[in-house]
Amino acid sequence: MPRSTWKPCRDAIRIAPSLLAADFGQIAKAAHDLEESGAERIHVDVMDGVFVPNFTFGIETVRVLKRVTALPLELHLMIVNPDAHLSTFATAGADAITVHYEVCPNLHRTLSSIRALDCRSGAAINPSTPATMLDDILESCDLALVMTIDPGFGGQALIPRTLRKVEHIRREVERQGLDTEVEVDGGVDATNAKACVDAGADVLVAGTAVFRHPGGPKGGVEALQQAVAGPGAQ
Ligand code: DX5
Ligand code: ZN
C-alpha cells in the first residue's frame, strides 16, 4: 500500500496493537498474526533510552515490518530530536509518524515535515502535559495521541485522569471541524476500552491486552472490539 493512500476506516473504532508486548524474536510472526486479527494498523514504539528509560525498535525493524505485512505502520517516536530521523523512518516504511510535544520546540514544522513525507502526522502528549497544549496545532495533526501511562514500558495501569484530556481534545477536534483521530496509548484493556471511547477516543493502542490474551492476538483484538461495542453486540 503506498503510504499516501492510507485512509483510516472511520466506521468503527480502530485497534492498533503495540508490538512492544510481542515476542521480539518473532516480530514477523507477530505482524502476520495481526493481519488475521482484525487490527487496523500496527503501532511501533520507537524508544531511544533518553526521552524514555528504555530501548526498543529502530529503522531496521521498520524495514522488516514493511516487507512482511501490508498493515499500515504507525510509528510512535519516543525519542529526542525526532526531526533528524523523519525521512529515514518514512523511507523505511512508516505510514504514520507520531512525535512527542515535549521534545518538539517547533512542532508545526515537524508535523508539516511528516506530511511532506507522505506520512500521516501525529502529536503525542504525556500524562503531565495539559491537553490544551495541542489546541493550536490540532489542524496539523492527523492523529492526536494521549498517553494514558508514562511512556517507556508496557504493562502499566491506565491513569484515569488522562481520559479528561481525551474529552478535551475530542471537543476541540469537533469545535474546529477537523478529522483528526484521537488515540489513547497505555494500559488499555477490555475493562477500560469503553471508557476510552466514551471519552472520545477512536483509536485504541494496546500491547499487553492483545499479545498476552489467552486467545492470542486475534482473541485480544476481538475482546477489545466487543468491549467497545457494548453488551448485546455480536
Ligand atoms: C509505552 C508505549 C505503549 C505500550 C502499550 O510507552 O507507547 O504503546 O506499548 O502497551 P500496554 O498496552 O501494555 O500498556
Ligand atoms: Zn506507543
XYZ file of C-alpha atoms and ligand atoms in Angstrom:
249
model
C 0.000 0.000 0.000
C 1.582 3.324 -0.986
C 1.755 5.408 2.167
C -0.115 8.378 0.799
C -3.225 6.319 0.064
C -3.818 5.067 3.600
C -7.102 6.474 4.841
C -8.206 5.044 8.161
C -11.595 3.402 8.047
C -13.867 5.666 10.090
C -16.903 3.456 10.533
C -15.533 1.601 13.535
C -13.162 2.087 16.442
C -9.664 1.174 15.271
C -7.464 -1.166 17.297
C -3.735 -0.514 16.979
C -1.794 -3.364 18.597
C 1.585 -2.356 20.002
C 4.444 -4.700 19.155
C 6.083 -3.783 22.449
C 4.271 -6.727 24.029
C 5.110 -9.164 21.219
C 7.940 -11.688 21.220
C 10.842 -9.618 19.837
C 12.376 -12.807 18.447
C 9.345 -13.356 16.254
C 8.365 -9.919 15.060
C 7.444 -11.080 11.558
C 5.148 -13.738 13.006
C 3.556 -11.148 15.279
C 2.811 -8.974 12.250
C 1.285 -11.931 10.408
C -0.848 -12.799 13.423
C -2.145 -9.242 13.475
C -3.196 -9.463 9.835
C -5.581 -12.223 10.844
C -6.778 -10.420 13.944
C -8.934 -7.542 12.760
C -6.341 -4.951 13.773
C -6.433 -1.913 11.520
C -2.775 -0.903 11.875
C 0.388 -1.822 13.739
C 1.709 0.511 16.420
C 5.505 0.501 16.541
C 7.064 2.009 19.667
C 10.475 3.511 18.985
C 12.450 4.415 22.143
C 15.893 5.946 22.496
C 16.842 5.471 26.150
C 16.867 9.270 26.581
C 13.318 10.550 26.270
C 12.216 7.343 27.972
C 14.310 4.923 30.034
C 14.072 2.045 27.576
C 15.132 0.942 24.097
C 13.037 -0.853 21.530
C 12.812 -0.924 17.770
C 14.681 1.132 15.219
C 14.856 1.726 11.496
C 15.776 -1.852 10.588
C 12.716 -3.290 12.327
C 10.505 -0.879 10.412
C 12.082 -2.066 7.139
C 11.460 -5.692 8.075
C 7.864 -4.997 9.044
C 7.231 -3.179 5.781
C 8.480 -6.210 3.909
C 6.349 -8.739 5.768
C 2.998 -7.012 6.269
C 0.515 -4.915 4.348
C -0.937 -3.425 7.524
C -0.172 0.290 7.878
C 2.724 1.018 10.223
C 2.138 3.717 12.777
C 5.373 4.791 14.446
C 5.313 6.260 17.914
C 8.632 8.031 18.310
C 9.618 8.326 21.951
C 12.932 9.900 21.050
C 14.567 13.294 21.398
C 15.202 15.268 18.228
C 12.836 13.260 16.013
C 13.319 15.760 13.146
C 16.730 14.249 12.445
C 15.193 10.861 11.652
C 11.838 11.552 9.998
C 12.879 10.965 6.428
C 14.785 7.775 7.324
C 11.743 6.360 9.088
C 9.482 7.372 6.204
C 11.757 5.710 3.659
C 11.937 2.602 5.837
C 8.173 2.218 5.597
C 6.304 4.394 8.092
C 2.721 5.215 7.143
C 2.218 7.474 10.140
C 4.725 9.120 12.452
C 3.815 10.430 15.887
C 6.222 12.680 17.753
C 6.049 13.962 21.319
C 5.046 17.527 22.086
C 7.575 17.530 24.951
C 10.594 17.239 22.615
C 9.464 19.336 19.651
C 10.039 23.063 20.116
C 8.883 23.666 16.537
C 6.005 21.237 16.434
C 4.256 22.864 13.486
C 7.387 22.457 11.385
C 7.855 18.863 12.498
C 4.271 17.877 11.684
C 4.480 19.628 8.321
C 7.660 17.690 7.550
C 5.901 14.427 8.350
C 3.048 15.234 5.976
C 5.513 16.296 3.293
C 6.990 12.800 3.534
C 3.558 11.346 2.663
C 3.006 10.079 6.190
C 0.106 10.798 8.478
C 1.214 13.199 11.213
C 0.744 12.590 14.916
C 1.417 14.550 18.095
C 1.546 12.839 21.493
C 1.310 14.259 24.997
C 2.483 12.701 28.234
C 0.199 12.398 31.266
C 1.726 15.532 32.834
C 1.222 17.670 29.723
C -2.065 19.618 29.613
C -4.362 18.747 26.711
C -4.669 22.427 25.803
C -1.079 22.351 24.559
C -2.400 20.726 21.381
C -5.268 23.191 20.777
C -3.315 25.418 18.420
C -1.667 22.620 16.498
C -4.550 20.182 16.033
C -5.166 21.175 12.436
C -1.661 19.951 11.622
C -2.346 16.601 13.290
C -3.881 13.634 11.535
C -3.605 11.968 14.912
C -3.588 13.260 18.498
C -2.212 10.697 20.924
C -2.980 10.930 24.624
C -0.557 8.868 26.693
C -2.610 7.170 29.354
C 0.553 5.991 31.122
C 4.030 7.440 31.462
C 5.759 6.239 28.296
C 8.589 3.746 28.284
C 7.119 0.423 29.287
C 4.153 -1.762 28.514
C 2.032 -3.461 31.130
C 1.298 -0.387 33.254
C -2.143 0.616 34.542
C -4.073 3.334 32.725
C -4.140 6.647 34.626
C -7.869 7.508 34.807
C -7.399 11.267 34.906
C -5.856 11.238 31.424
C -9.293 10.448 29.977
C -10.352 14.004 30.816
C -7.730 15.121 28.337
C -9.215 12.822 25.732
C -12.561 14.552 26.325
C -10.967 17.958 25.854
C -9.200 17.023 22.641
C -12.318 15.378 21.192
C -14.295 18.566 21.929
C -11.604 20.676 20.293
C -11.463 18.425 17.208
C -15.238 18.817 16.785
C -15.180 22.544 17.511
C -12.500 23.139 14.898
C -14.231 20.860 12.386
C -11.213 18.578 11.966
C -10.988 14.889 11.189
C -8.011 14.327 13.488
C -8.043 10.877 15.059
C -7.901 10.766 18.848
C -5.814 7.886 20.126
C -5.154 6.528 23.595
C -1.999 4.589 24.425
C -1.078 2.727 27.582
C -2.883 0.315 29.870
C -5.839 -0.017 27.522
C -7.689 -3.297 28.006
C -11.186 -4.740 27.797
C -12.115 -3.286 31.197
C -11.467 0.334 30.247
C -11.712 0.413 26.436
C -15.343 1.543 26.528
C -14.467 4.406 28.889
C -11.731 5.488 26.459
C -14.200 5.505 23.572
C -16.863 7.261 25.639
C -14.283 9.948 26.423
C -13.764 10.457 22.692
C -11.012 8.104 21.549
C -11.416 6.475 18.161
C -8.101 4.614 18.043
C -7.034 2.308 20.862
C -3.407 1.235 21.192
C -2.996 -1.970 23.151
C 0.053 -4.136 23.709
C -0.463 -6.391 26.704
C -4.206 -6.772 26.133
C -3.566 -8.020 22.607
C -0.396 -10.098 22.789
C -0.899 -11.588 26.265
C -4.530 -12.501 25.679
C -5.197 -16.215 26.281
C -6.749 -16.391 22.811
C -3.661 -14.868 21.192
C -3.616 -11.569 19.278
C -6.853 -12.381 17.477
C -8.611 -13.085 20.775
C -7.170 -9.885 22.214
C -8.324 -7.673 19.357
C -11.774 -9.266 19.380
C -12.112 -8.768 23.136
C -11.384 -5.063 22.709
C -13.812 -4.755 19.821
C -16.510 -6.457 21.871
C -15.779 -4.270 24.872
C -16.337 -1.079 22.886
C -19.377 -2.459 21.080
C -21.034 -2.958 24.469
C -23.369 -5.645 25.731
C -25.651 -7.240 23.195
C -23.362 -6.541 20.232
C -22.138 -9.520 18.262
C 4.569 2.691 26.018
C 4.033 2.557 24.634
C 2.739 1.848 24.513
C 2.726 0.497 25.173
C 1.354 -0.006 25.338
O 5.429 3.762 26.127
O 3.862 3.799 23.996
O 2.390 1.741 23.133
O 3.421 -0.437 24.427
O 1.450 -1.227 25.977
P 0.347 -1.663 27.023
O -0.926 -1.802 26.236
O 0.853 -2.927 27.575
O 0.242 -0.564 28.029
Zn 3.000 3.715 21.915
